[in-house]
XYZ file of C-alpha atoms in Angstrom:
734
model
C 30.527 115.887 141.273
C 27.490 114.458 139.289
C 25.823 112.652 142.663
C 26.499 116.389 144.585
C 24.545 117.930 141.678
C 21.765 115.558 141.921
C 21.420 115.613 145.950
C 21.139 119.376 145.512
C 18.794 119.028 142.760
C 16.778 116.828 145.141
C 16.965 119.426 148.032
C 15.816 122.373 146.007
C 12.798 120.130 144.806
C 11.827 119.409 148.107
C 12.213 123.183 149.726
C 10.041 124.118 146.875
C 7.634 121.175 147.313
C 7.417 122.205 151.157
C 7.671 126.041 150.739
C 10.935 126.192 152.985
C 13.825 128.402 152.814
C 17.423 127.089 154.146
C 18.932 129.899 156.520
C 22.128 129.089 155.023
C 20.928 130.574 151.865
C 20.228 133.888 153.084
C 23.003 135.436 151.829
C 22.912 134.089 148.468
C 19.538 135.489 148.111
C 20.261 139.051 149.684
C 23.519 138.867 147.350
C 21.235 138.323 143.941
C 19.008 141.011 145.336
C 21.697 143.464 145.593
C 22.800 142.307 142.067
C 19.758 142.943 140.532
C 18.911 146.195 142.284
C 20.146 149.575 144.037
C 21.728 148.239 147.366
C 20.228 151.216 149.850
C 16.859 150.621 148.027
C 16.927 146.884 149.024
C 17.755 147.664 152.653
C 15.414 150.399 152.779
C 12.525 148.114 151.820
C 13.238 145.711 154.841
C 13.049 148.139 157.060
C 16.724 148.869 157.801
C 17.472 153.075 158.105
C 21.079 152.588 159.095
C 23.090 155.507 159.592
C 25.836 153.950 161.678
C 27.409 150.335 161.381
C 29.453 147.961 163.518
C 30.348 144.565 162.912
C 32.092 142.435 165.325
C 34.218 139.141 164.700
C 35.069 140.539 161.453
C 37.937 138.038 160.704
C 35.405 135.479 160.504
C 33.148 137.288 157.811
C 32.726 135.288 154.492
C 33.189 136.426 150.932
C 29.601 136.380 150.058
C 28.849 137.936 153.292
C 31.431 140.905 152.679
C 29.753 141.298 149.279
C 26.451 142.045 150.767
C 28.019 144.033 153.671
C 30.097 146.275 151.299
C 27.016 148.232 149.461
C 25.628 149.247 152.931
C 28.922 150.290 154.231
C 29.695 152.419 151.138
C 25.964 153.895 151.575
C 26.559 154.718 155.306
C 29.756 156.338 154.717
C 28.615 158.563 151.908
C 25.766 159.500 154.016
C 28.606 160.658 156.627
C 27.747 158.158 158.946
C 30.360 156.172 160.972
C 31.422 152.386 160.647
C 33.369 150.390 162.808
C 34.679 146.721 162.253
C 36.052 144.557 164.820
C 38.312 141.474 164.219
C 41.634 139.766 164.873
C 43.162 137.752 162.394
C 44.851 135.492 164.763
C 41.452 134.204 166.226
C 40.405 133.350 162.434
C 39.461 129.570 163.223
C 36.118 128.858 161.180
C 37.563 128.674 157.694
C 35.335 125.626 157.331
C 32.558 127.994 157.595
C 34.068 130.024 155.011
C 35.068 132.913 156.970
C 38.063 134.793 155.467
C 40.355 136.642 157.302
C 41.686 138.127 153.979
C 38.737 140.555 154.032
C 40.125 142.439 157.093
C 43.639 141.964 156.438
C 43.450 143.197 152.684
C 40.085 143.776 151.312
C 38.460 146.378 153.413
C 41.454 148.708 153.011
C 41.643 148.281 149.341
C 37.699 149.139 149.192
C 38.141 152.471 151.294
C 41.898 153.785 150.575
C 42.722 156.818 152.906
C 39.359 156.437 154.683
C 40.574 153.705 157.536
C 41.663 154.544 160.890
C 43.167 151.697 162.391
C 43.561 151.057 166.218
C 45.423 148.198 167.636
C 44.312 146.992 170.883
C 46.950 144.401 172.339
C 46.122 144.705 176.250
C 44.953 141.222 177.803
C 42.283 141.669 180.280
C 41.913 137.936 181.184
C 45.326 136.293 181.743
C 47.999 136.807 184.783
C 51.036 137.900 184.214
C 52.989 134.553 183.295
C 50.417 133.350 181.175
C 50.824 136.471 179.062
C 54.776 136.465 179.102
C 54.700 132.713 178.145
C 51.957 133.295 175.280
C 54.030 136.219 174.004
C 57.275 134.320 173.964
C 55.531 130.994 172.537
C 53.914 132.853 169.486
C 56.764 135.240 168.696
C 59.010 132.222 168.691
C 56.540 130.116 166.679
C 55.984 132.988 164.033
C 59.662 132.690 163.358
C 59.150 128.814 163.360
C 56.516 128.509 160.950
C 57.517 130.739 158.280
C 60.514 128.904 157.215
C 58.756 125.648 157.636
C 56.049 126.787 155.397
C 58.368 128.338 152.784
C 60.366 124.933 152.867
C 57.569 122.656 152.493
C 57.208 122.913 148.636
C 61.035 121.206 148.649
C 62.347 122.278 145.169
C 59.753 124.519 144.353
C 60.808 128.297 145.618
C 58.266 131.149 146.322
C 59.396 134.040 145.093
C 60.825 136.872 147.180
C 58.511 139.417 145.959
C 55.235 136.985 146.698
C 53.297 138.136 149.859
C 53.032 134.576 150.871
C 56.990 134.561 151.742
C 56.493 136.744 154.694
C 52.846 136.176 155.446
C 53.147 134.950 159.009
C 55.700 137.977 159.763
C 53.015 140.224 158.110
C 50.006 138.796 160.011
C 51.450 138.413 163.511
C 53.496 141.426 163.909
C 51.416 142.448 166.719
C 51.227 139.064 168.550
C 52.565 140.106 171.640
C 50.034 141.424 174.561
C 50.516 143.918 177.137
C 49.609 143.794 180.509
C 46.892 146.330 182.091
C 46.392 147.945 185.459
C 44.542 145.237 186.511
C 46.572 142.446 185.773
C 47.390 140.111 188.593
C 50.925 138.748 189.300
C 51.056 135.231 188.853
C 50.192 132.380 186.662
C 51.518 129.102 185.998
C 52.460 127.416 182.837
C 53.565 123.635 182.479
C 54.042 121.717 179.414
C 54.894 117.912 179.633
C 57.402 116.778 177.013
C 56.554 112.852 176.786
C 58.938 110.420 175.658
C 62.561 109.772 176.451
C 65.940 111.323 174.346
C 65.903 108.442 171.918
C 64.111 108.242 168.688
C 61.622 105.680 169.807
C 58.354 106.246 168.729
C 55.684 106.493 171.410
C 52.367 104.440 170.592
C 49.080 105.970 170.932
C 48.111 103.671 173.979
C 51.459 104.785 175.608
C 50.626 108.448 175.202
C 46.679 107.980 176.353
C 48.020 106.324 179.765
C 50.468 108.984 180.348
C 47.868 111.711 179.968
C 45.271 110.072 182.093
C 48.014 109.618 184.735
C 49.600 113.003 184.796
C 46.049 114.838 184.323
C 44.487 113.235 187.252
C 47.371 114.025 189.514
C 47.408 117.726 188.114
C 43.634 117.748 188.904
C 44.017 116.531 192.597
C 46.966 119.162 193.081
C 44.637 121.712 191.413
C 42.022 120.794 194.017
C 44.552 121.165 197.021
C 45.306 124.519 195.912
C 41.581 125.443 196.183
C 40.504 125.118 192.102
C 37.019 123.856 191.927
C 35.894 121.413 189.113
C 33.930 124.360 187.417
C 37.186 126.197 186.841
C 38.509 123.701 184.667
C 38.228 123.118 181.097
C 39.727 120.637 178.843
C 40.153 122.019 175.022
C 41.048 119.279 172.275
C 41.366 119.686 168.775
C 38.735 117.552 167.504
C 35.532 116.059 169.010
C 36.688 112.611 169.052
C 38.993 113.324 171.819
C 36.449 114.627 174.138
C 35.082 111.121 174.909
C 38.911 109.932 175.902
C 38.796 112.743 178.284
C 35.436 111.505 179.965
C 36.408 108.080 179.902
C 39.720 108.716 182.009
C 37.824 110.948 184.542
C 35.003 108.169 184.819
C 38.059 105.718 185.561
C 39.623 108.519 187.960
C 36.434 108.261 190.450
C 36.892 104.634 190.466
C 40.571 104.629 191.131
C 40.233 107.804 193.864
C 37.049 107.602 195.499
C 38.106 110.204 198.053
C 38.094 112.493 195.049
C 35.335 111.336 192.895
C 33.472 114.706 193.258
C 36.179 116.546 191.543
C 36.397 114.483 188.347
C 32.832 115.193 187.310
C 32.851 116.500 183.864
C 30.253 117.480 181.141
C 30.499 117.953 177.420
C 27.940 118.739 174.628
C 27.578 115.037 174.425
C 27.014 114.539 177.825
C 24.652 117.282 178.002
C 22.081 116.184 175.221
C 18.890 115.875 176.686
C 18.502 112.255 174.921
C 21.340 110.995 177.168
C 19.131 111.292 180.412
C 17.539 108.146 181.551
C 14.346 110.060 182.784
C 14.207 111.420 179.099
C 14.365 108.116 177.808
C 11.582 106.714 180.375
C 9.387 109.660 179.248
C 10.113 108.906 175.544
C 9.687 105.428 176.005
C 6.164 106.307 177.780
C 4.952 108.169 174.595
C 6.084 105.316 172.427
C 3.804 102.851 174.333
C 0.770 105.192 174.183
C 1.494 105.590 170.550
C 2.176 101.764 169.805
C 1.092 99.868 173.005
C 1.038 96.483 171.691
C 4.727 96.681 170.555
C 6.931 94.341 172.530
C 10.257 96.464 172.199
C 8.470 99.363 173.471
C 7.075 97.443 176.425
C 10.467 96.048 177.122
C 12.144 99.710 176.897
C 9.350 100.835 179.274
C 10.271 98.212 181.744
C 13.756 98.770 181.670
C 13.880 102.143 182.766
C 10.853 101.978 185.326
C 13.594 99.065 186.735
C 16.339 101.721 186.514
C 14.744 104.827 187.956
C 11.838 103.647 190.113
C 12.546 100.117 191.319
C 16.632 101.121 191.466
C 17.605 97.649 190.074
C 20.269 97.182 187.319
C 18.623 93.544 186.442
C 16.251 93.242 183.745
C 12.863 93.072 185.181
C 10.614 90.286 183.378
C 7.919 91.274 181.223
C 5.460 89.711 183.662
C 5.827 92.803 185.432
C 4.629 95.130 183.219
C 1.077 95.168 184.513
C 2.415 97.307 187.357
C 2.989 99.926 185.104
C 0.780 99.541 182.554
C -2.191 100.088 185.045
C -0.708 103.827 186.040
C 0.285 104.789 182.547
C -3.218 103.931 181.284
C -4.722 106.383 184.140
C -2.217 108.984 183.037
C -2.219 108.960 179.278
C -5.682 110.839 179.196
C -5.254 113.512 181.863
C -5.093 116.454 179.235
C -2.705 118.151 176.990
C 0.912 116.627 176.189
C 2.288 119.101 178.549
C 0.312 117.935 181.450
C 0.517 114.112 180.761
C 4.453 114.512 181.010
C 4.290 116.297 184.497
C 1.554 113.666 185.841
C 4.138 110.802 184.720
C 7.208 112.999 186.312
C 5.034 113.309 189.681
C 4.120 109.799 190.066
C 7.590 108.557 189.539
C 9.253 111.148 191.396
C 11.647 111.718 188.228
C 11.806 115.451 189.170
C 13.446 114.736 192.556
C 16.549 112.839 190.993
C 19.209 115.565 191.333
C 21.533 114.426 188.159
C 18.156 114.250 185.993
C 16.372 117.339 186.934
C 18.026 119.944 184.256
C 16.829 117.101 181.740
C 13.483 116.751 182.666
C 13.438 120.603 182.761
C 14.756 120.887 179.466
C 12.230 118.173 178.024
C 9.277 119.592 179.164
C 10.312 123.073 177.736
C 10.825 121.278 174.542
C 7.544 119.609 174.760
C 5.802 123.253 175.568
C 7.718 124.764 172.978
C 6.314 122.079 170.344
C 2.903 122.156 171.734
C 2.603 125.855 170.794
C 4.316 126.214 167.401
C 3.249 122.506 165.923
C 0.648 120.460 167.411
C -0.543 118.805 170.846
C -0.082 115.271 169.350
C 2.340 112.987 171.046
C 2.387 110.829 167.842
C 3.647 113.976 165.781
C 5.844 114.878 168.747
C 7.572 111.234 168.544
C 7.898 112.085 164.602
C 9.692 115.440 165.471
C 11.788 113.745 168.415
C 13.284 111.201 165.960
C 14.541 113.840 163.722
C 15.691 116.358 166.347
C 16.606 114.775 169.665
C 20.371 114.466 168.881
C 20.505 118.148 168.474
C 18.843 119.236 171.603
C 21.100 120.309 174.588
C 20.908 121.395 178.324
C 22.335 124.752 178.607
C 26.056 125.020 180.078
C 25.344 128.324 181.530
C 26.871 128.773 184.813
C 27.766 125.005 185.237
C 28.763 124.229 189.079
C 30.678 121.290 190.352
C 31.619 119.742 187.064
C 34.992 120.439 184.623
C 34.038 121.026 181.054
C 35.264 119.502 177.776
C 35.031 120.963 174.611
C 36.614 121.652 171.094
C 39.077 124.572 170.791
C 36.634 125.759 168.028
C 33.684 125.649 170.547
C 36.036 127.557 173.371
C 36.412 130.700 171.091
C 35.022 133.672 173.168
C 35.268 131.896 176.408
C 37.630 131.779 179.182
C 38.503 129.529 182.118
C 40.722 129.822 185.246
C 42.487 126.435 184.258
C 42.761 125.364 180.594
C 44.199 121.761 179.907
C 45.151 120.742 176.472
C 46.171 117.003 176.535
C 46.266 116.094 172.794
C 48.772 118.602 171.373
C 50.056 116.348 168.569
C 47.232 116.830 165.700
C 48.544 117.094 162.093
C 48.508 119.978 159.677
C 48.144 118.325 156.421
C 47.043 114.485 155.647
C 47.569 114.065 152.053
C 45.264 111.202 152.257
C 42.621 112.812 154.458
C 42.679 116.318 153.255
C 40.766 116.902 150.152
C 40.167 120.577 149.475
C 37.943 122.536 146.953
C 40.648 124.279 144.891
C 39.600 127.048 142.223
C 40.368 126.201 138.477
C 41.361 129.717 137.400
C 44.321 129.697 134.685
C 43.837 125.831 134.456
C 42.147 123.692 131.814
C 39.227 123.008 134.085
C 38.022 126.444 134.381
C 34.652 125.478 133.058
C 34.016 124.323 136.762
C 34.742 127.075 139.232
C 36.301 124.553 141.677
C 37.442 121.100 142.012
C 38.274 118.776 144.852
C 41.691 117.550 144.739
C 43.818 115.401 147.633
C 46.539 117.594 148.871
C 49.486 115.405 147.605
C 52.961 117.405 147.377
C 52.867 116.130 143.240
C 50.670 119.030 143.080
C 53.133 121.339 142.967
C 54.035 119.979 139.216
C 50.650 120.508 138.006
C 48.400 123.583 136.802
C 47.312 124.040 140.223
C 50.667 124.775 141.916
C 49.662 128.089 142.874
C 46.051 126.963 144.585
C 48.012 124.250 146.195
C 50.564 126.628 147.780
C 47.785 129.196 148.777
C 45.865 126.246 150.591
C 48.753 124.898 152.393
C 49.389 128.536 153.556
C 45.924 128.834 154.796
C 45.946 125.660 156.597
C 49.135 126.344 158.354
C 47.534 129.807 159.041
C 44.741 127.796 160.585
C 46.616 125.539 162.919
C 48.384 128.778 164.043
C 45.234 130.564 165.126
C 43.945 127.168 166.549
C 46.642 127.051 168.659
C 46.497 130.872 169.567
C 42.948 130.764 170.343
C 43.259 127.689 172.850
C 46.379 129.186 174.681
C 44.887 132.532 175.427
C 41.568 131.317 176.999
C 43.464 130.559 180.186
C 43.554 132.928 183.096
C 45.432 131.254 185.773
C 46.910 128.063 184.551
C 47.708 126.508 181.339
C 48.783 123.029 180.936
C 49.661 120.930 177.864
C 51.362 117.741 176.703
C 52.807 116.739 173.516
C 55.227 114.129 172.324
C 58.185 114.798 169.735
C 57.909 110.842 169.234
C 54.499 110.445 168.753
C 54.249 108.413 165.151
C 52.974 110.957 162.374
C 53.251 110.214 158.903
C 53.606 113.840 158.299
C 55.725 114.778 161.415
C 57.412 117.849 159.948
C 53.531 119.298 159.721
C 52.427 118.272 162.922
C 51.821 120.299 166.372
C 53.972 118.238 168.044
C 56.827 118.943 165.740
C 56.165 122.639 165.954
C 56.016 122.729 169.739
C 59.469 120.744 170.070
C 61.246 123.507 168.252
C 59.506 126.093 169.777
C 60.410 125.016 173.093
C 64.105 124.410 171.796
C 64.199 127.820 171.101
C 62.230 129.289 174.225
C 64.894 127.765 176.627
C 67.243 130.232 175.620
C 64.935 133.089 175.610
C 66.207 135.230 178.502
C 62.849 137.244 178.956
C 61.355 133.855 180.164
C 61.845 132.278 182.968
C 61.473 128.353 181.848
C 62.491 125.941 183.905
C 63.110 122.216 183.234
C 62.941 119.137 185.162
C 63.171 115.465 184.350
C 60.807 112.492 185.308
C 61.074 108.781 184.258
C 58.845 109.242 181.092
C 58.754 113.309 180.473
C 60.659 116.298 181.019
C 58.718 119.047 182.414
C 58.668 122.691 181.453
C 57.135 125.391 183.859
C 56.705 129.245 184.063
C 55.862 130.410 187.505
C 54.359 128.262 190.343
C 50.989 126.822 190.957
C 49.850 128.981 194.057
C 47.034 128.547 196.113
C 43.863 130.272 195.006
C 42.908 133.442 196.147
C 38.912 133.788 196.578
C 37.878 137.261 196.289
C 35.119 136.742 198.907
C 33.017 139.725 197.499
C 32.438 137.788 194.324
C 31.546 134.467 195.668
C 27.833 133.802 195.556
C 25.955 133.757 198.905
C 23.316 131.961 199.741
C 20.750 135.058 199.557
C 21.615 135.507 195.784
C 21.730 131.602 194.741
C 18.989 129.355 194.609
C 19.262 125.472 193.774
C 16.509 123.803 192.240
C 16.071 120.733 194.033
C 14.033 118.942 192.219
C 11.381 119.568 189.097
C 8.598 121.600 189.902
C 5.522 119.661 188.822
C 2.704 121.661 187.152
C -0.585 121.394 189.675
C -3.407 121.003 187.523
C -6.118 122.919 189.716
C -3.883 125.361 190.855
C -5.181 128.748 189.100
C -1.781 130.260 187.795
C -3.860 132.641 185.965
C -6.843 134.636 187.019
C -9.988 132.879 187.683
C -10.992 131.582 184.167
C -13.357 133.951 182.334
C -15.754 130.994 180.864
C -17.013 130.039 184.111
C -17.337 133.694 185.485
C -19.652 134.584 182.638
C -22.362 132.545 183.696
C -22.798 134.237 187.205
C -21.647 137.716 186.435
C -22.390 138.504 182.857
C -22.064 142.470 183.132
C -18.975 142.774 184.932
C -15.413 143.391 184.058
C -15.040 139.525 184.138
C -17.470 139.257 181.310
C -15.356 141.790 179.174
C -12.316 139.802 179.800
C -14.237 136.732 178.840
C -15.502 138.331 175.481
C -11.637 139.167 174.661
C -10.833 135.726 175.108
C -13.888 134.432 172.849
C -13.003 136.940 170.244
C -9.180 135.208 170.069
C -10.797 131.676 170.304
C -13.137 132.597 167.204
C -10.456 134.325 165.139
C -8.778 130.791 165.062
C -12.132 128.773 164.336
C -12.529 128.240 160.597
C -15.206 125.409 160.737
C -17.352 123.835 163.707
C -14.828 120.830 163.767
C -11.799 123.198 164.670
C -13.602 124.023 168.070
C -11.850 121.137 170.083
C -8.341 121.530 168.615
C -8.422 125.392 169.236
C -9.345 125.184 172.738
C -7.112 122.467 173.198
C -4.399 124.928 172.311
C -5.374 127.719 174.471
C -5.141 125.266 177.367
C -1.829 124.344 176.408
C -0.718 128.135 176.239
C -2.323 128.381 179.805
C -4.788 130.920 178.876
C -8.037 128.283 179.647
C -7.713 126.108 182.676
C -8.196 122.364 181.890
C -10.979 122.036 184.223
C -12.802 124.703 182.177
C -11.855 123.030 179.039
C -15.104 120.787 177.957
C -17.389 123.378 179.603
C -16.090 125.944 176.828
C -16.219 123.415 174.026
C -19.546 122.872 174.497
C -20.424 126.454 174.888
C -19.201 127.318 171.515
C -20.226 124.307 169.752
C -24.153 125.416 170.925
C -23.452 129.007 169.572
C -21.992 128.207 166.411
C -24.346 125.047 165.763
C -27.568 127.444 166.110
C -29.449 128.015 162.657
C -28.801 131.681 162.493
C -24.777 131.325 162.203
C -24.278 127.583 161.376
C -23.650 128.146 157.752
C -20.876 130.608 158.611
C -18.888 127.494 159.805
C -20.049 124.994 157.206
C -16.676 125.386 155.067
C -17.865 126.443 152.002
C -16.460 130.002 152.325
C -12.796 131.156 152.098
C -12.445 132.822 155.711
C -10.504 136.146 156.618
C -10.224 136.556 160.456
C -9.071 140.050 161.838
C -7.746 140.780 158.395
C -6.644 144.215 158.077
C -7.941 146.580 155.415
C -5.459 149.415 154.900
C -7.202 152.753 154.203
C -5.819 155.901 151.888
C -4.719 157.643 155.163
C -2.520 155.069 156.349
C -5.154 153.987 159.001
C -6.700 150.523 158.919
C -10.092 148.718 159.625
C -10.282 145.252 161.100
C -13.466 142.981 160.660
C -13.812 139.961 162.880
C -14.661 137.733 160.103
C -14.983 137.962 156.412
C -16.521 135.027 154.315
C -16.147 135.135 150.602
C -17.839 133.106 148.175
C -17.055 134.169 144.421
C -17.406 137.717 144.298
C -19.991 137.896 147.480
C -18.558 138.910 150.852
C -20.095 138.304 154.335
C -18.837 140.364 156.975
C -19.622 139.812 160.633
C -18.639 141.528 163.907
C -18.943 139.686 167.137
C -20.063 141.349 170.205
C -20.411 139.933 173.691
C -22.757 142.638 175.363
C -26.066 142.554 176.607
C -26.871 145.839 174.932
C -27.598 146.286 171.072
C -25.748 149.756 169.960
C -26.356 151.684 166.538
C -22.341 152.062 166.797
C -22.325 148.435 166.108
C -24.362 148.605 162.938
C -22.543 151.849 161.720
C -18.938 149.941 162.170
C -20.148 146.926 159.936
C -21.806 149.028 157.495
C -18.352 151.094 156.966
C -16.591 147.586 156.524
C -19.364 146.793 153.720
C -18.663 150.024 152.136
C -14.735 149.165 152.026
C -15.451 145.654 150.512
C -18.094 147.063 147.920
C -15.198 149.352 146.694
C -12.891 146.344 146.266
C -15.853 144.601 144.113
C -17.544 142.435 146.261
C -21.317 142.436 146.519
C -21.708 142.355 150.415
C -23.827 141.437 153.490
C -23.413 142.751 157.031
C -24.174 141.437 160.287
C -23.623 142.146 164.072
C -23.441 138.762 166.147
C -24.586 139.391 169.585
C -23.469 136.010 171.264
C -24.405 136.354 174.556
C -28.076 137.047 173.070
C -27.707 134.660 170.290
C -29.261 137.117 168.041
C -27.910 137.949 164.581
C -28.589 141.761 163.451
C -28.664 142.525 159.699
C -27.021 145.699 158.662
């Protein structure tokens, strides 16, 4: 705890020094403000005039969030407003993020007695008939199985009959059954593989993995033959580590079944990391070479990807061949902004024409563009940022075509798939050696600390923490019931899972395979469910319904006219004018046209960001990166601005000796505002300047600056005012 305290102290110090605030602390900050002030006043101050309130996914609300929502909800109701909260306790699976289903189940009714109207929606609009039937039977039976399992978990300790935890599963899951809708399709297919023989011989992890690989490969081929596409299929697993196992056997299947290699394409969050792309690594290696050109490791890395992607050679190229790429890189590295350099590199080596790399290259350029806008147009700074952030950058999974998906059950919440495959239904609920939970210290000798970390060993039932221990085990059972519920209800047409009752578990009576074995045994006697059983050499297979040929609704199938496939990354053409003809060049020929007016507006925005003369190059470069100025005009415009601000009549304004306020609003008593182009403050003296890009001098310009002077004088400043006619290079004192 001391270590944790010190870590937190250093984090707080760092945030203070860097003037940063963690988003995760927002709820705590808001809670502290509400504690100190009247809640409606706080919400009003941040601009929220809320008459009605709706909160979705309410089962995942934390106690701190509820503490913040509650006064707002009370205020809305007191003023005659309407509040709606939507949630499902059965889908509460984010307790590790402090989600608390008890707020939806109990707290909200206690806070608003006699003011709640409850509407239970049990229609299933997603799944076909046999999927709904199976899930209804499974979770109704599981509810009856898990309640006594929980009650008897504590051996000699008996939970009192009047303790709500005695019947918690019956209470929470009384409405677990779902109903058909008018649009529910007949059909659907459920398959459950029970792996292992009838003896008590334990099956090893390797044996189980081999069965999963063989059965899943055969099942995917069968799905393909009935019309399902790879993008219709999702693997759902209990933890991230299982995803790599799925990806591995799919890659092996491509080699074992070359005739079906396309249907075994699979993507996961790991596979969609931008840094997993060879083309992206090639570009990053190029940046690293620019940053450290003499580093041998950098040269070797750049040459390695050059060989793989350009030469198409798997063998390592000798460093003696580096001169081939070095000459090209030297020409590209000074081509312009970091975005343009990258574009030219992509074009030179045709990286955008490699189909499997296109999405990654596109995502990297989006990342570079965003970085250039928000932070700096610097390769060195980008590499520093990349080192810290590249592991959290992903290509979007939206509308993935031609590949199956693999994800954790937690990531699947809110999604749906035609086919759901769950091959690892053997996870343990409670592992006393790994499960360390933070237990509250109420009514214990340790109440000076609000919480304390403890391993969930059964001996805790004999300690001062017995009540906390029982509640924590209850929460773990609910977490796992809900996790299974979320997974099984993702399926539209097909649900396939495998488990083994003989899988080695130290805590076998609190593992998912044990629960499934008990539940499947009970389901065999369920007359409302047509559960068929067949025996194979290594397993028994239970099925509901039949795997039928997929009926494709041609009206919903995309056509060539409404879909477009990006065959390659579209490289930016530096000489193509994507925006109107740059105003900077047009000014010199047509100083009095509308183009000149546009040029004036552009110059206003550029001068707004120039504090001192040395800012010119960086500011103009930023406008180039943003696409507002063509790169071909960059040097010309820089020279033009430097010439203007170097003139002896204005050079002092850009010397750096003043505090600069650019486009700073001055609020008037009547709620209107005035905004001088530039205010320069030194002590109690203020110089006000307005830029004018016109050939005509007008009295209205002087009157405008005079008004600014008057406002600054009222603030206590002595003032000077000037109108700077930039085109005439003339300064008029006011």
